[in-house]
Amino acid sequence: MTSHVVPVLPLVPHWIGGRADVGSGKRVGDVYDPSTGKLTKQVAFASSADVDQAVAAAASAFSDWRHSSLSQRSKLLFAFRELANERAGELAEIVTSEHGKVLDDALGEVSRGLEVIEFACGIPQLLKGSYSENASTNLDVYSIRQPLGPVAIISPFNFPAMVPVWFFPIAIACGNTVVLKPSEKDPSASIWWAERWAEAGLPPGVFNVVQGDKVAVDRLLEHPNIKAVSFVGSTPIARYVYEGGTRHGKRVQALGGAKNHMVVLPDADLDLAADAAVNAGFGSAGERCMAIAVLVAVEPVADELIFKICERMARLKVGDGRCGADMGPLVTKAHRDKVASYLDSGVAEGAELVADGRNTIPDGDTDGFWLGPTLFDKVTPEMSLYTDEIFGPVLSVVRVANYDAALELVNSNPYGNGTAIFTNDGGAARRFQNDVEVGMVGINVPIPVPVSYYSFGGWKSSLFGDSHAHGVEGVHFFTRGKVVTSRWLDPSRGGINLGFPQNT
Ligand code: NAD
């Protein structure tokens, strides 16, 4: 939402050509502290002209950066990693103050981001090509990977520190330059990253930030000098970005929304499963793309599992993330109200409301955007509780008769981001990993976020494009391959031959 400038509030700027820049746009957005409900900052919204300026800075920096040596790049990444690691606590506090997630969770987010920087430090190894000596007589063939140019990264509100880092260290390590457009709801982490890059010695223009909304996104999608777009956000916008970016000839990876199922088989350890369901359902107030939203209870486990989950939910402390709570508020009042509306519609549609988060008394300011952990039982696939990505602390139990019905439910869902199975039967788990149509699978692990040297991404409506984030797929996304066929002339091999080249 945009509003008029409030002069007493700090303004979160853009970062263009190596320095903070408030831009030429007249529009600003409001940034809240979700635990107090107070308006604490505003953020500049980029105009198309501001985006053009950032892209021009990135294009100008590209001509030198792409020729920097692998050794220079990896030294710089090491320096950046050290700075970020030393000051990780600062970044976590920024995340908590704008997103609301509790401090420990924010620190966890930062540390998962650091893992991607560590992965990118190994760029000399990752960019190694292959070489075939004497592929034909006196002829050698080798492959190299080269950067694309300026690339755009567009990120969501729920991981303001980590999600941009899935992409930018790898993009930069590969020799590209970057324009990041973070979420307008929690924009300050992006500027913190920009400052650390500058301290590490990254040349101006290699990493830029434009703040804002659709205006900035649309300009990035159509700008001829942007060569690739990495997007993370909700499915409708991911589809829009994928279609818009590819229409303008760009390489696009667009990671979308999710509805993650956790299947509990009758032989599972139900205490472990109950712990996992509570952690993955209510951590970060359910505002994670890998949160568990649907618990698929394979009968006869449902009653006992729900009892154990309720015991654990009753012990959760909801409150200000800076004061030792387990779960913080939701990101904005509008989002809180939207999530809360599912409690009414769920009841109206016939689900059983087992624990009502509206009754939770938070340990925090009464104006905060609070909604406590909520549990529904007897949810069925037609209900909006099941069909919609709610993105809040609402866990739905769907009861099914057997493994096949559980698998059918997961595979019929349009999303395919993450899923988990809880069982002590290795054969069943192995069958599930093979049969399930989802990009990331946990076996007795509820939030199976891959380590940085593997790639992160879903299937179906959870990802548009071919490439997942980070890992080797990230390196491939941010480079294009070239194959060189080379012969250093041997005087004895000259002569005219108009036929198609054959290898001898
Ligand atoms: P969102 O789609 O509202 O916003 C994402 C980005 O798109 C933001 O930068 C936003 O400014 C921009 N945007 C919003 N509306 C736009 C429009 N009409 N045109 C152009 N750009 C627009 O998502 P969000 O609410 O910030 O984040 C939550 C969503 O992100 C959830 O759906 C969640 O599942 C998803 N997510 C997915 C992953 C994943 O890896 N698949 C990871 C994190 C979050």
Coordinates of C-alpha atoms and ligand atoms in Angstrom, one line a residue:
M1 CA 0.0 0.0 0.0
T2 CA 1.3 3.5 -0.8
S3 CA 0.7 6.6 1.2
H4 CA 2.0 10.1 1.6
V5 CA 5.4 10.7 2.9
V6 CA 5.6 11.1 6.7
P7 CA 8.7 13.3 7.2
V8 CA 9.6 12.0 10.7
L9 CA 9.8 8.4 9.6
P10 CA 13.0 6.9 8.1
L11 CA 12.8 6.2 4.4
V12 CA 14.2 2.9 3.2
P13 CA 16.0 3.8 -0.1
H14 CA 17.1 2.1 -3.3
W15 CA 20.7 1.1 -3.8
I16 CA 22.0 2.1 -7.2
G17 CA 25.6 2.3 -8.5
G18 CA 27.1 1.6 -5.1
R19 CA 25.2 4.0 -2.9
A20 CA 21.8 4.6 -1.3
D21 CA 19.4 6.6 -3.5
V22 CA 15.9 7.8 -2.8
G23 CA 15.0 7.8 -6.5
S24 CA 12.8 10.1 -8.4
G25 CA 9.5 8.4 -7.7
K26 CA 6.8 10.2 -5.7
R27 CA 5.3 7.1 -4.2
V28 CA 6.2 5.4 -0.9
G29 CA 5.0 2.3 1.0
D30 CA 4.4 1.9 4.7
V31 CA 6.5 -0.5 6.8
Y32 CA 5.2 -1.8 10.1
D33 CA 6.5 -3.5 13.2
P34 CA 4.1 -6.4 13.2
S35 CA 4.5 -7.0 17.0
T36 CA 3.4 -3.5 17.9
G37 CA 1.3 -2.6 14.9
K38 CA 3.2 0.7 14.6
L39 CA 4.2 2.4 11.4
T40 CA 8.0 2.5 11.8
K41 CA 9.4 3.4 8.4
Q42 CA 8.5 4.1 4.8
V43 CA 10.0 2.7 1.7
A44 CA 10.7 4.5 -1.6
F45 CA 8.7 3.1 -4.5
A46 CA 10.8 3.0 -7.7
S47 CA 9.4 4.7 -10.9
S48 CA 10.2 3.2 -14.3
A49 CA 13.0 5.8 -14.5
D50 CA 14.5 4.6 -11.2
V51 CA 14.5 1.0 -12.6
D52 CA 16.2 2.2 -15.8
Q53 CA 18.9 3.9 -13.7
A54 CA 19.6 0.8 -11.7
V55 CA 19.7 -1.4 -14.9
A56 CA 22.0 1.1 -16.5
A57 CA 24.3 0.9 -13.5
A58 CA 24.2 -2.9 -13.7
A59 CA 24.9 -2.9 -17.5
S60 CA 27.8 -0.5 -17.1
A61 CA 29.4 -2.6 -14.3
F62 CA 28.9 -5.8 -16.3
S63 CA 31.5 -5.0 -18.9
D64 CA 34.3 -5.1 -16.3
W65 CA 32.8 -7.6 -13.8
R66 CA 32.4 -10.3 -16.4
H67 CA 36.2 -10.2 -17.0
S68 CA 37.1 -10.3 -13.3
S69 CA 39.1 -13.5 -12.5
L70 CA 37.6 -16.4 -10.7
S71 CA 40.2 -15.9 -8.0
Q72 CA 39.1 -12.2 -7.5
R73 CA 35.5 -13.2 -7.3
S74 CA 36.0 -16.0 -4.8
K75 CA 38.1 -13.8 -2.6
L76 CA 35.4 -11.2 -2.6
L77 CA 32.7 -13.8 -1.8
F78 CA 34.8 -15.0 1.2
A79 CA 35.1 -11.4 2.5
F80 CA 31.4 -10.9 2.0
R81 CA 30.6 -14.2 3.9
E82 CA 32.9 -13.2 6.8
L83 CA 31.2 -9.8 7.1
A84 CA 27.7 -11.2 6.9
N85 CA 28.6 -14.0 9.4
E86 CA 30.1 -11.6 12.0
R87 CA 27.0 -9.3 11.9
A88 CA 24.3 -11.9 11.4
G89 CA 22.6 -10.8 14.6
E90 CA 22.0 -7.3 13.2
L91 CA 20.3 -8.7 10.1
A92 CA 18.1 -11.1 12.2
E93 CA 16.9 -8.1 14.3
I94 CA 16.0 -6.2 11.1
V95 CA 14.0 -9.2 9.9
T96 CA 12.1 -9.6 13.2
S97 CA 11.3 -5.9 13.4
E98 CA 9.7 -5.8 9.9
H99 CA 8.5 -9.4 9.4
G100 CA 7.6 -10.3 12.9
K101 CA 9.2 -13.8 13.0
V102 CA 10.9 -14.6 16.3
L103 CA 14.6 -13.8 16.6
D104 CA 15.8 -17.4 16.7
D105 CA 13.9 -18.1 13.6
A106 CA 15.3 -15.0 11.9
L107 CA 18.8 -16.1 12.8
G108 CA 18.0 -19.5 11.3
E109 CA 16.9 -17.8 8.1
V110 CA 20.2 -15.8 8.0
S111 CA 22.3 -18.9 8.6
R112 CA 20.6 -20.8 5.7
G113 CA 21.3 -17.8 3.5
L114 CA 25.0 -17.9 4.6
E115 CA 25.2 -21.5 3.3
V116 CA 24.4 -20.3 -0.2
I117 CA 27.2 -17.7 0.0
E118 CA 29.6 -20.5 1.2
F119 CA 28.5 -22.6 -1.8
A120 CA 29.2 -19.6 -4.2
C121 CA 32.7 -19.2 -2.7
G122 CA 33.5 -22.5 -4.6
I123 CA 32.8 -20.9 -7.9
P124 CA 36.1 -21.8 -9.6
Q125 CA 35.2 -25.4 -9.1
L126 CA 31.6 -24.9 -10.2
L127 CA 32.5 -23.1 -13.4
K128 CA 35.0 -25.7 -14.6
G129 CA 34.3 -26.8 -18.1
S130 CA 35.4 -30.0 -19.9
Y131 CA 38.1 -30.6 -22.4
S132 CA 38.6 -33.3 -25.0
E133 CA 42.0 -33.4 -26.5
N134 CA 42.2 -34.8 -30.0
A135 CA 38.5 -35.2 -30.4
S136 CA 39.5 -35.4 -34.1
T137 CA 43.0 -35.5 -35.4
N138 CA 44.8 -32.4 -34.1
L139 CA 41.5 -31.0 -33.0
D140 CA 40.4 -30.2 -29.4
V141 CA 36.9 -29.5 -28.1
Y142 CA 36.1 -27.8 -24.8
S143 CA 33.1 -26.2 -23.1
I144 CA 32.9 -23.0 -21.1
R145 CA 30.1 -21.3 -19.2
Q146 CA 29.7 -17.5 -19.5
P147 CA 27.6 -15.0 -17.6
L148 CA 24.3 -13.6 -19.0
G149 CA 24.5 -9.9 -18.1
P150 CA 22.4 -7.9 -15.7
V151 CA 19.8 -10.2 -14.0
A152 CA 16.8 -9.3 -11.9
I153 CA 15.7 -11.0 -8.6
I154 CA 12.2 -10.3 -7.3
S155 CA 11.6 -11.7 -3.8
P156 CA 8.7 -12.2 -1.3
F157 CA 8.1 -10.9 2.2
N158 CA 8.4 -14.2 4.1
F159 CA 12.2 -14.6 3.9
P160 CA 13.5 -11.1 3.3
A161 CA 17.1 -12.0 4.2
M162 CA 17.4 -15.6 2.8
V163 CA 15.4 -15.8 -0.4
P164 CA 17.4 -13.1 -2.3
V165 CA 20.6 -14.9 -1.2
W166 CA 19.4 -18.1 -2.9
F167 CA 20.3 -16.2 -6.1
F168 CA 22.5 -13.1 -5.9
P169 CA 25.8 -14.7 -4.6
I170 CA 25.7 -17.3 -7.4
A171 CA 24.6 -14.7 -10.0
I172 CA 27.5 -12.4 -9.0
A173 CA 30.0 -15.3 -8.7
C174 CA 29.2 -16.3 -12.2
G175 CA 30.1 -12.8 -13.5
N176 CA 26.6 -11.3 -13.8
T177 CA 25.4 -8.1 -12.3
V178 CA 22.2 -7.8 -10.2
V179 CA 19.1 -5.7 -9.7
L180 CA 17.1 -6.9 -6.7
K181 CA 13.5 -5.9 -6.1
P182 CA 12.6 -7.1 -2.6
S183 CA 9.2 -7.2 -1.0
E184 CA 7.9 -3.8 -0.1
K185 CA 6.6 -5.2 3.3
D186 CA 10.1 -5.8 4.8
P187 CA 12.6 -3.9 2.5
S188 CA 15.5 -3.1 4.9
A189 CA 17.4 -6.5 4.7
S190 CA 18.2 -5.8 1.0
I191 CA 20.0 -2.6 1.9
W192 CA 21.9 -4.4 4.7
W193 CA 23.1 -6.8 2.1
A194 CA 24.1 -4.0 -0.2
E195 CA 26.1 -2.3 2.5
R196 CA 28.0 -5.6 3.3
W197 CA 28.8 -6.0 -0.4
A198 CA 30.2 -2.5 -0.5
E199 CA 32.3 -3.1 2.6
A200 CA 33.6 -6.3 1.0
G201 CA 34.8 -4.3 -2.0
L202 CA 32.3 -5.3 -4.7
P203 CA 32.6 -2.7 -7.5
P204 CA 29.7 -0.2 -7.7
G205 CA 26.8 -1.3 -10.0
V206 CA 27.4 -5.1 -9.6
F207 CA 24.6 -5.3 -6.9
N208 CA 21.7 -2.8 -7.0
V209 CA 18.4 -2.7 -5.2
V210 CA 15.2 -1.1 -6.4
Q211 CA 12.3 -0.9 -3.9
G212 CA 8.7 -0.9 -4.8
D213 CA 5.8 -2.7 -6.3
K214 CA 4.3 -3.8 -9.7
V215 CA 5.6 -0.7 -11.4
A216 CA 9.2 -1.8 -10.7
V217 CA 8.5 -5.4 -11.5
D218 CA 6.8 -4.6 -14.8
R219 CA 9.7 -2.4 -15.9
L220 CA 12.3 -5.1 -15.0
L221 CA 10.3 -7.7 -17.0
E222 CA 10.3 -5.6 -20.2
H223 CA 13.7 -4.0 -19.9
P224 CA 15.8 -5.1 -22.8
N225 CA 19.1 -5.1 -20.8
I226 CA 17.7 -7.5 -18.2
K227 CA 18.7 -11.0 -19.4
A228 CA 17.2 -13.3 -16.7
V229 CA 14.7 -13.1 -13.9
S230 CA 14.6 -15.1 -10.7
F231 CA 11.2 -14.7 -8.9
V232 CA 9.8 -16.1 -5.7
G233 CA 6.3 -15.3 -4.5
S234 CA 2.7 -16.4 -4.8
T235 CA 1.6 -18.6 -7.7
P236 CA -0.5 -16.0 -9.6
I237 CA 2.3 -13.5 -9.6
A238 CA 4.9 -16.2 -10.4
R239 CA 2.8 -17.2 -13.5
Y240 CA 2.5 -13.5 -14.5
V241 CA 6.3 -13.0 -14.1
Y242 CA 7.1 -16.2 -16.0
E243 CA 4.8 -15.3 -18.9
G244 CA 5.9 -11.6 -19.0
G245 CA 9.6 -12.3 -18.7
T246 CA 9.7 -15.1 -21.3
R247 CA 7.5 -13.0 -23.7
H248 CA 10.3 -10.4 -23.5
G249 CA 12.9 -13.0 -24.4
K250 CA 14.3 -13.5 -20.9
R251 CA 15.3 -16.7 -19.1
V252 CA 12.9 -17.0 -16.1
Q253 CA 12.7 -19.2 -13.0
A254 CA 9.6 -18.3 -11.0
L255 CA 9.0 -20.1 -7.8
G256 CA 5.4 -20.0 -6.6
G257 CA 3.1 -20.9 -3.7
A258 CA 2.5 -24.1 -1.9
K259 CA 0.2 -26.3 0.0
N260 CA 2.4 -28.8 1.7
H261 CA 1.1 -32.2 3.1
M262 CA 2.6 -34.2 5.9
V263 CA 1.5 -37.9 5.7
V264 CA 1.5 -39.8 8.9
L265 CA 1.3 -43.6 8.5
P266 CA -0.1 -45.8 11.3
D267 CA 3.3 -47.2 12.2
A268 CA 4.9 -43.7 12.7
D269 CA 6.2 -42.5 16.1
L270 CA 3.3 -40.2 16.9
D271 CA 5.3 -38.1 19.4
L272 CA 7.8 -37.3 16.7
A273 CA 5.1 -36.7 14.2
A274 CA 3.2 -34.4 16.6
D275 CA 6.4 -32.4 17.4
A276 CA 7.0 -32.1 13.6
A277 CA 3.5 -31.0 12.8
V278 CA 3.5 -28.2 15.4
N279 CA 7.0 -27.0 14.4
A280 CA 6.3 -27.1 10.7
G281 CA 2.7 -25.9 11.0
F282 CA 3.2 -22.9 13.3
G283 CA 6.9 -21.9 12.9
S284 CA 7.1 -18.4 11.5
A285 CA 3.4 -18.2 12.0
G286 CA 2.9 -20.5 9.0
E287 CA 4.4 -17.9 6.7
R288 CA 6.8 -20.3 5.1
C289 CA 6.5 -21.8 1.6
M290 CA 7.7 -25.1 3.2
A291 CA 5.2 -24.9 6.1
I292 CA 3.0 -27.9 6.6
A293 CA -0.5 -26.8 5.9
V294 CA -2.2 -30.2 5.7
L295 CA -1.8 -33.2 8.0
V296 CA -2.9 -36.3 6.2
A297 CA -3.7 -38.8 9.0
V298 CA -3.8 -42.4 7.8
E299 CA -6.4 -44.0 10.0
P300 CA -6.5 -45.1 12.8
V301 CA -3.9 -42.4 13.9
A302 CA -6.0 -39.2 13.7
D303 CA -7.6 -39.1 17.2
E304 CA -4.3 -39.9 19.1
L305 CA -2.3 -37.6 16.8
I306 CA -4.7 -34.7 17.3
F307 CA -4.6 -35.2 21.0
K308 CA -0.8 -35.0 21.1
I309 CA -0.8 -32.0 18.8
C310 CA -3.3 -30.1 21.0
E311 CA -1.1 -30.8 24.1
R312 CA 1.9 -29.2 22.4
M313 CA -0.2 -26.3 21.0
A314 CA -1.3 -25.4 24.5
R315 CA 2.3 -24.9 25.5
L316 CA 3.2 -22.5 22.6
K317 CA 4.0 -18.9 23.6
V318 CA 2.7 -16.4 21.1
G319 CA 4.2 -12.9 21.4
D320 CA 6.9 -10.4 20.4
G321 CA 9.7 -12.2 18.8
R322 CA 12.3 -10.2 20.6
C323 CA 11.1 -11.4 24.0
G324 CA 11.4 -15.2 23.9
A325 CA 8.1 -16.1 22.2
D326 CA 7.8 -19.3 20.1
M327 CA 5.6 -17.7 17.5
G328 CA 5.3 -14.1 16.4
P329 CA 2.5 -12.1 14.7
L330 CA 1.6 -12.1 11.0
V331 CA 3.2 -9.7 8.7
T332 CA 0.4 -7.1 8.2
K333 CA -3.0 -6.4 9.6
A334 CA -4.6 -7.1 6.2
H335 CA -2.8 -10.5 6.0
R336 CA -3.8 -11.3 9.6
D337 CA -7.5 -10.5 8.8
K338 CA -7.4 -12.6 5.6
V339 CA -6.0 -15.6 7.4
A340 CA -8.5 -15.2 10.3
S341 CA -11.4 -15.1 7.8
Y342 CA -10.6 -18.8 7.0
L343 CA -11.6 -19.7 10.5
D344 CA -15.2 -18.6 9.8
S345 CA -15.3 -20.1 6.3
G346 CA -13.8 -23.3 7.6
V347 CA -16.6 -23.7 10.2
A348 CA -19.2 -22.7 7.7
E349 CA -18.0 -25.3 5.2
G350 CA -18.3 -28.0 7.9
A351 CA -14.7 -28.5 9.2
E352 CA -14.3 -29.0 12.9
L353 CA -12.4 -26.2 14.7
V354 CA -10.4 -27.9 17.3
A355 CA -8.2 -25.0 18.5
D356 CA -9.2 -21.4 17.7
G357 CA -6.2 -19.0 17.4
R358 CA -8.4 -16.0 17.9
N359 CA -8.6 -17.0 21.6
T360 CA -4.9 -16.9 22.1
I361 CA -3.7 -14.1 24.4
P362 CA -0.4 -12.8 23.0
D363 CA 2.5 -11.6 25.1
G364 CA 2.9 -8.4 23.2
D365 CA 1.3 -5.1 22.2
T366 CA -2.5 -5.3 21.7
D367 CA -2.1 -3.5 18.4
G368 CA 0.2 -6.3 17.0
F369 CA -1.1 -8.4 14.1
W370 CA -1.8 -11.5 16.2
L371 CA -3.4 -14.8 15.4
G372 CA -2.6 -17.9 17.5
P373 CA -2.1 -21.4 16.3
T374 CA -5.3 -22.9 14.9
L375 CA -6.2 -26.6 14.2
F376 CA -9.0 -27.9 12.1
D377 CA -10.1 -31.5 11.9
K378 CA -12.2 -33.4 9.3
V379 CA -11.2 -31.1 6.5
T380 CA -12.1 -32.3 3.0
P381 CA -10.5 -31.5 -0.4
E382 CA -13.4 -29.3 -1.5
M383 CA -13.2 -26.8 1.4
S384 CA -11.4 -23.5 1.0
L385 CA -9.2 -24.5 4.0
Y386 CA -7.8 -27.1 1.7
T387 CA -7.9 -25.5 -1.7
D388 CA -6.3 -22.1 -0.8
E389 CA -2.8 -21.3 0.2
I390 CA -3.7 -19.6 3.6
F391 CA -0.1 -18.8 4.6
G392 CA -0.8 -18.5 8.3
P393 CA -0.8 -20.6 11.5
V394 CA -3.7 -22.8 10.4
L395 CA -3.2 -26.5 10.2
S396 CA -5.9 -28.7 8.6
V397 CA -6.2 -32.5 9.3
V398 CA -7.5 -34.6 6.5
R399 CA -8.3 -38.2 7.5
V400 CA -7.8 -40.9 4.9
A401 CA -8.2 -44.7 5.0
N402 CA -4.9 -45.9 3.7
Y403 CA -1.5 -45.1 2.0
D404 CA -3.0 -45.1 -1.5
A405 CA -5.6 -42.5 -0.6
A406 CA -2.9 -40.3 1.1
L407 CA -0.7 -40.5 -2.0
E408 CA -3.7 -39.7 -4.3
L409 CA -4.5 -36.6 -2.2
V410 CA -1.0 -35.2 -2.4
N411 CA -0.6 -35.9 -6.1
S412 CA -4.0 -34.4 -7.0
N413 CA -3.1 -31.1 -5.4
P414 CA -2.1 -28.4 -7.9
Y415 CA 0.9 -27.4 -5.8
G416 CA 4.1 -29.5 -5.5
N417 CA 6.6 -27.6 -3.4
G418 CA 7.3 -29.8 -0.3
T419 CA 5.9 -32.8 1.4
A420 CA 6.8 -35.2 4.2
I421 CA 6.0 -38.7 5.3
F422 CA 6.3 -40.0 8.8
T423 CA 6.7 -43.7 9.2
N424 CA 9.0 -46.4 10.5
D425 CA 8.6 -48.5 7.4
G426 CA 11.6 -48.0 5.1
G427 CA 9.8 -49.7 2.2
A428 CA 6.8 -47.3 2.5
A429 CA 9.0 -44.3 2.7
R430 CA 11.0 -45.4 -0.4
R431 CA 7.7 -46.0 -2.3
F432 CA 6.5 -42.5 -1.4
Q433 CA 9.7 -40.8 -2.5
N434 CA 9.4 -42.5 -5.8
D435 CA 5.6 -42.0 -6.4
V436 CA 5.0 -38.5 -5.0
E437 CA 4.8 -35.6 -7.5
V438 CA 6.5 -33.0 -5.4
G439 CA 9.9 -31.3 -5.8
M440 CA 11.2 -31.7 -2.2
V441 CA 10.4 -34.7 0.0
G442 CA 11.1 -35.2 3.7
I443 CA 11.2 -38.7 5.3
N444 CA 10.6 -38.1 9.0
V445 CA 11.7 -34.5 8.3
P446 CA 8.8 -32.0 8.1
I447 CA 10.6 -29.1 6.4
P448 CA 12.9 -30.7 3.8
V449 CA 14.7 -27.5 2.6
P450 CA 17.7 -28.8 0.6
V451 CA 21.2 -27.8 1.6
S452 CA 22.7 -25.1 -0.6
Y453 CA 24.7 -27.5 -2.8
Y454 CA 21.4 -29.2 -3.9
S455 CA 18.7 -27.2 -5.6
F456 CA 15.5 -25.8 -4.1
G457 CA 12.3 -25.8 -6.0
G458 CA 8.9 -27.4 -6.4
W459 CA 6.9 -29.0 -9.2
K460 CA 3.6 -28.1 -10.9
S461 CA 2.1 -24.8 -9.8
S462 CA 4.9 -24.2 -7.4
L463 CA 7.5 -23.5 -10.1
F464 CA 7.4 -22.0 -13.6
G465 CA 10.6 -22.6 -15.6
D466 CA 13.1 -25.4 -15.8
S467 CA 15.6 -24.4 -13.1
H468 CA 15.4 -24.7 -9.3
A469 CA 17.3 -22.3 -7.1
H470 CA 20.9 -22.6 -6.0
G471 CA 23.1 -25.7 -6.2
V472 CA 24.3 -26.7 -9.7
E473 CA 21.0 -25.7 -11.3
G474 CA 21.6 -22.1 -10.0
V475 CA 25.0 -22.0 -11.6
H476 CA 23.4 -23.2 -14.9
F477 CA 20.6 -20.7 -14.7
F478 CA 23.0 -17.8 -14.4
T479 CA 25.4 -18.9 -17.2
R480 CA 25.1 -20.1 -20.7
G481 CA 27.2 -22.8 -22.2
K482 CA 29.6 -22.4 -25.2
V483 CA 31.5 -25.2 -26.9
V484 CA 34.8 -24.4 -28.7
T485 CA 36.2 -26.6 -31.4
S486 CA 39.8 -25.7 -31.9
R487 CA 42.6 -26.7 -34.3
W488 CA 46.0 -25.1 -34.3
L489 CA 47.1 -25.5 -37.8
D490 CA 49.3 -28.3 -38.7
P491 CA 50.7 -27.5 -42.2
S492 CA 50.3 -31.1 -43.3
R493 CA 46.4 -30.9 -42.7
G494 CA 45.5 -28.0 -45.1
G495 CA 43.4 -28.2 -48.3
I496 CA 39.9 -27.4 -49.6
N497 CA 37.0 -29.6 -48.5
L498 CA 33.4 -28.3 -48.9
G499 CA 31.8 -31.4 -47.2
F500 CA 30.3 -31.3 -43.7
P501 CA 33.0 -31.5 -41.1
Q502 CA 33.7 -35.2 -40.1
N503 CA 35.9 -36.3 -37.3
T504 CA 38.8 -38.4 -38.3
Ligands
NAD1 P1 3.7 -11.9 -3.7 O1 3.5 -12.8 -4.9 O2 2.6 -11.1 -3.2 O3 4.9 -11.0 -3.9 C1 6.2 -11.4 -4.4 C2 6.9 -10.3 -5.1 O4 6.1 -9.9 -6.2 C3 7.1 -9.1 -4.3 O5 8.3 -8.5 -4.5 C4 6.0 -8.1 -4.7 O6 6.3 -6.8 -4.6 C5 5.8 -8.5 -6.2 N1 4.4 -8.3 -6.6 C6 3.2 -8.4 -5.8 N2 2.1 -8.2 -6.6 C7 2.6 -8.0 -7.9 C8 1.9 -7.7 -9.1 N3 0.6 -7.6 -9.2 N4 2.7 -7.5 -10.2 C9 4.0 -7.6 -10.1 N5 4.7 -7.9 -9.0 C10 4.0 -8.1 -7.9 O7 4.2 -12.9 -2.5 P2 4.4 -12.6 -1.0 O8 3.0 -12.4 -0.3 O9 5.4 -11.5 -0.8 O10 5.1 -13.9 -0.5 C11 4.3 -15.1 -0.1 C12 4.2 -16.0 -1.2 O11 5.5 -16.4 -1.7 C13 3.5 -17.3 -0.8 O12 2.6 -17.7 -1.9 C14 4.6 -18.3 -0.7 O13 4.3 -19.7 -0.9 C15 5.5 -17.9 -1.8 N6 6.9 -18.3 -1.6 C16 7.3 -19.3 -2.3 C17 8.6 -19.8 -2.1 C18 9.1 -21.0 -3.0 O14 10.3 -21.3 -2.9 N7 8.3 -21.6 -3.8 C19 9.5 -19.3 -1.2 C20 9.0 -18.2 -0.4 C21 7.7 -17.8 -0.6

